Amino acid sequence: SMFLSCENLENINMKIFKENKLKNLNYVFKNCYSLKEIDLSDFEANNIEKLIGTFQNCKILVKVNFTYFNNSKINKESNIFHYINDISYLFCGCKSLENVILPDEMILLQKTDYMFDGCINLTSINLAFLKGVSKWNSAVSMFHGCSNLIEANFPDVNDTILSDTSNIFSECTNLKSVNLEGVKTKNINN
């Protein structure tokens, strides 16, 4: 919660996170209402396991790009996203969010609950970050309230069995296309 409710924070230099002992970045930027875009190119924390609510309620946040970490010079074992297991509430309440590019090496990911809840400007999302996950089991209200979301295409998620999908697309009033072909589920709810 390092910058929790720093309502006037507009920019941050991620070099401050060059500490490889960090285990989570939970709620670090929650309620930073003036944060519009974040550059993660200097981010060097290698043992992150949780990103719960990291950007929650950053109301004018428009763009977040994590692709730097897919760079081929970083091997999978040192990829900072390799160990992440929970990204619940990551962008919850980010009303202006239009574009998110997440890394595709989150193979231990388990929870994405409320991840994009209330992201009313999100029209589509690349879910490639789910490719290769083997333990993903909960996506409760993942896209709840994404009223402008038009499509969601889920990649093949190996042998994962998604057991809780309660309200995954509730209040997605403009949703036209969902491809769940690569996802095994116990029960699809709501």
mmCIF file of C-alpha atoms in Angstrom, residues 31-180:
data_model
loop_
_atom_site.group_PDB
_atom_site.id
_atom_site.type_symbol
_atom_site.label_atom_id
_atom_site.label_comp_id
_atom_site.label_asym_id
_atom_site.label_seq_id
_atom_site.Cartn_x
_atom_site.Cartn_y
_atom_site.Cartn_z
ATOM 1 C CA ASN A 31 -6.960 5.237 -5.266
ATOM 2 C CA CYS A 32 -4.210 7.118 -7.123
ATOM 3 C CA TYR A 33 -6.827 9.091 -9.000
ATOM 4 C CA SER A 34 -4.362 11.164 -11.065
ATOM 5 C CA LEU A 35 -2.285 8.252 -12.408
ATOM 6 C CA LYS A 36 -2.977 8.130 -16.162
ATOM 7 C CA GLU A 37 -0.294 5.847 -17.600
ATOM 8 C CA ILE A 38 2.422 3.744 -16.053
ATOM 9 C CA ASP A 39 5.754 2.728 -17.544
ATOM 10 C CA LEU A 40 7.020 -0.533 -16.099
ATOM 11 C CA SER A 41 10.246 -0.685 -18.117
ATOM 12 C CA ASP A 42 12.438 -0.153 -15.044
ATOM 13 C CA PHE A 43 10.588 -2.602 -12.828
ATOM 14 C CA GLU A 44 12.964 -5.277 -11.480
ATOM 15 C CA ALA A 45 11.306 -7.234 -8.699
ATOM 16 C CA ASN A 46 11.744 -10.949 -9.407
ATOM 17 C CA ASN A 47 9.701 -12.760 -6.748
ATOM 18 C CA ILE A 48 6.291 -11.142 -7.004
ATOM 19 C CA GLU A 49 3.457 -13.564 -6.191
ATOM 20 C CA LYS A 50 0.496 -11.226 -5.854
ATOM 21 C CA LEU A 51 -0.761 -8.124 -7.626
ATOM 22 C CA ILE A 52 -4.066 -7.827 -5.780
ATOM 23 C CA GLY A 53 -5.728 -4.449 -6.376
ATOM 24 C CA THR A 54 -2.453 -2.892 -7.515
ATOM 25 C CA PHE A 55 -4.213 -0.283 -9.682
ATOM 26 C CA GLN A 56 -7.659 -0.466 -8.086
ATOM 27 C CA ASN A 57 -9.707 2.728 -8.523
ATOM 28 C CA CYS A 58 -7.081 4.537 -10.606
ATOM 29 C CA LYS A 59 -9.966 6.273 -12.317
ATOM 30 C CA ILE A 60 -8.072 8.019 -15.134
ATOM 31 C CA LEU A 61 -5.552 5.235 -15.802
ATOM 32 C CA VAL A 62 -5.796 4.647 -19.551
ATOM 33 C CA LYS A 63 -2.885 2.361 -20.434
ATOM 34 C CA VAL A 64 -0.673 -0.216 -18.746
ATOM 35 C CA ASN A 65 1.889 -2.194 -20.704
ATOM 36 C CA PHE A 66 3.747 -5.121 -19.179
ATOM 37 C CA THR A 67 5.296 -6.374 -22.446
ATOM 38 C CA TYR A 68 8.807 -5.349 -21.463
ATOM 39 C CA PHE A 69 8.878 -8.498 -19.381
ATOM 40 C CA ASN A 70 8.309 -10.720 -22.399
ATOM 41 C CA ASN A 71 11.687 -9.637 -23.693
ATOM 42 C CA SER A 72 13.739 -12.618 -24.862
ATOM 43 C CA LYS A 73 16.780 -11.581 -22.823
ATOM 44 C CA ILE A 74 14.893 -12.514 -19.667
ATOM 45 C CA ASN A 75 14.634 -16.247 -19.118
ATOM 46 C CA LYS A 76 11.419 -17.739 -17.764
ATOM 47 C CA GLU A 77 12.824 -18.404 -14.317
ATOM 48 C CA SER A 78 13.752 -14.745 -13.831
ATOM 49 C CA ASN A 79 10.610 -13.328 -15.406
ATOM 50 C CA ILE A 80 8.988 -11.280 -12.657
ATOM 51 C CA PHE A 81 5.554 -12.585 -13.585
ATOM 52 C CA HIS A 82 6.527 -16.253 -13.542
ATOM 53 C CA TYR A 83 5.467 -16.730 -9.895
ATOM 54 C CA ILE A 84 2.319 -14.601 -9.816
ATOM 55 C CA ASN A 85 -0.695 -16.536 -8.582
ATOM 56 C CA ASP A 86 -3.281 -13.842 -7.816
ATOM 57 C CA ILE A 87 -4.217 -10.745 -9.819
ATOM 58 C CA SER A 88 -7.677 -10.233 -8.347
ATOM 59 C CA TYR A 89 -8.946 -6.628 -8.371
ATOM 60 C CA LEU A 90 -5.846 -5.627 -10.392
ATOM 61 C CA PHE A 91 -7.717 -3.010 -12.459
ATOM 62 C CA CYS A 92 -11.017 -2.964 -10.552
ATOM 63 C CA GLY A 93 -12.647 0.464 -10.823
ATOM 64 C CA CYS A 94 -10.274 1.758 -13.522
ATOM 65 C CA LYS A 95 -13.075 3.485 -15.413
ATOM 66 C CA SER A 96 -10.846 5.015 -18.109
ATOM 67 C CA LEU A 97 -8.794 1.901 -18.856
ATOM 68 C CA GLU A 98 -8.753 1.249 -22.594
ATOM 69 C CA ASN A 99 -5.670 -0.845 -23.198
ATOM 70 C CA VAL A 100 -3.881 -3.484 -21.144
ATOM 71 C CA ILE A 101 -1.115 -5.714 -22.401
ATOM 72 C CA LEU A 102 -0.220 -8.353 -19.845
ATOM 73 C CA PRO A 103 2.744 -10.744 -19.934
ATOM 74 C CA ASP A 104 2.188 -14.279 -21.149
ATOM 75 C CA GLU A 105 4.309 -16.090 -18.591
ATOM 76 C CA MET A 106 1.957 -16.226 -15.588
ATOM 77 C CA ILE A 107 1.869 -20.020 -15.537
ATOM 78 C CA LEU A 108 1.082 -20.268 -11.798
ATOM 79 C CA LEU A 109 -1.899 -17.914 -11.969
ATOM 80 C CA GLN A 110 -4.869 -19.097 -9.902
ATOM 81 C CA LYS A 111 -7.193 -16.127 -9.324
ATOM 82 C CA THR A 112 -8.499 -13.324 -11.531
ATOM 83 C CA ASP A 113 -11.533 -12.344 -9.430
ATOM 84 C CA TYR A 114 -12.896 -8.827 -10.126
ATOM 85 C CA MET A 115 -9.791 -8.155 -12.230
ATOM 86 C CA PHE A 116 -11.519 -5.747 -14.641
ATOM 87 C CA ASP A 117 -14.637 -5.010 -12.580
ATOM 88 C CA GLY A 118 -16.068 -1.637 -13.590
ATOM 89 C CA CYS A 119 -13.635 -0.974 -16.471
ATOM 90 C CA ILE A 120 -16.342 0.711 -18.525
ATOM 91 C CA ASN A 121 -14.038 1.897 -21.356
ATOM 92 C CA LEU A 122 -12.527 -1.512 -22.047
ATOM 93 C CA THR A 123 -13.889 -2.735 -25.404
ATOM 94 C CA SER A 124 -11.660 -5.771 -25.934
ATOM 95 C CA ILE A 125 -8.932 -7.540 -24.051
ATOM 96 C CA ASN A 126 -6.093 -9.795 -25.127
ATOM 97 C CA LEU A 127 -6.282 -12.769 -22.788
ATOM 98 C CA ALA A 128 -3.064 -14.368 -24.059
ATOM 99 C CA PHE A 129 -1.685 -13.961 -20.537
ATOM 100 C CA LEU A 130 -3.844 -16.975 -19.586
ATOM 101 C CA LYS A 131 -2.145 -19.253 -22.111
ATOM 102 C CA GLY A 132 -0.218 -21.959 -20.370
ATOM 103 C CA VAL A 133 -1.697 -21.474 -16.906
ATOM 104 C CA SER A 134 -2.208 -24.765 -15.121
ATOM 105 C CA LYS A 135 -3.852 -23.799 -11.822
ATOM 106 C CA TRP A 136 -6.349 -21.079 -12.779
ATOM 107 C CA ASN A 137 -9.521 -21.852 -10.840
ATOM 108 C CA SER A 138 -11.391 -18.635 -10.063
ATOM 109 C CA ALA A 139 -12.685 -15.847 -12.277
ATOM 110 C CA VAL A 140 -15.491 -14.453 -10.124
ATOM 111 C CA SER A 141 -16.877 -11.224 -11.638
ATOM 112 C CA MET A 142 -13.703 -10.913 -13.729
ATOM 113 C CA PHE A 143 -15.414 -8.589 -16.243
ATOM 114 C CA HIS A 144 -18.363 -7.450 -14.121
ATOM 115 C CA GLY A 145 -19.629 -4.040 -15.209
ATOM 116 C CA CYS A 146 -17.445 -3.818 -18.331
ATOM 117 C CA SER A 147 -20.400 -2.309 -20.145
ATOM 118 C CA ASN A 148 -18.474 -1.557 -23.357
ATOM 119 C CA LEU A 149 -16.683 -4.897 -23.617
ATOM 120 C CA ILE A 150 -17.542 -6.338 -27.024
ATOM 121 C CA GLU A 151 -15.506 -9.537 -27.138
ATOM 122 C CA ALA A 152 -13.436 -11.895 -25.015
ATOM 123 C CA ASN A 153 -11.392 -14.729 -26.489
ATOM 124 C CA PHE A 154 -9.883 -17.161 -24.029
ATOM 125 C CA PRO A 155 -6.779 -19.115 -25.081
ATOM 126 C CA ASP A 156 -6.160 -22.786 -24.391
ATOM 127 C CA VAL A 157 -5.419 -23.015 -20.681
ATOM 128 C CA ASN A 158 -3.978 -26.542 -20.604
ATOM 129 C CA ASP A 159 -5.597 -28.873 -18.093
ATOM 130 C CA THR A 160 -6.898 -26.153 -15.815
ATOM 131 C CA ILE A 161 -10.446 -26.592 -14.588
ATOM 132 C CA LEU A 162 -12.014 -23.229 -13.901
ATOM 133 C CA SER A 163 -14.339 -23.912 -10.982
ATOM 134 C CA ASP A 164 -15.815 -20.509 -10.098
ATOM 135 C CA THR A 165 -17.050 -18.205 -12.815
ATOM 136 C CA SER A 166 -19.841 -16.527 -10.875
ATOM 137 C CA ASN A 167 -20.921 -13.316 -12.597
ATOM 138 C CA ILE A 168 -17.877 -13.405 -14.892
ATOM 139 C CA PHE A 169 -19.682 -11.313 -17.548
ATOM 140 C CA SER A 170 -22.500 -9.757 -15.521
ATOM 141 C CA GLU A 171 -23.513 -6.279 -16.663
ATOM 142 C CA CYS A 172 -21.440 -6.578 -19.855
ATOM 143 C CA THR A 173 -24.344 -5.093 -21.789
ATOM 144 C CA ASN A 174 -22.518 -4.737 -25.143
ATOM 145 C CA LEU A 175 -20.840 -8.155 -25.143
ATOM 146 C CA LYS A 176 -21.270 -9.767 -28.567
ATOM 147 C CA SER A 177 -18.704 -12.558 -28.676
ATOM 148 C CA VAL A 178 -17.104 -14.880 -26.111
ATOM 149 C CA ASN A 179 -14.829 -17.753 -27.056
ATOM 150 C CA LEU A 180 -14.350 -20.220 -24.197
#
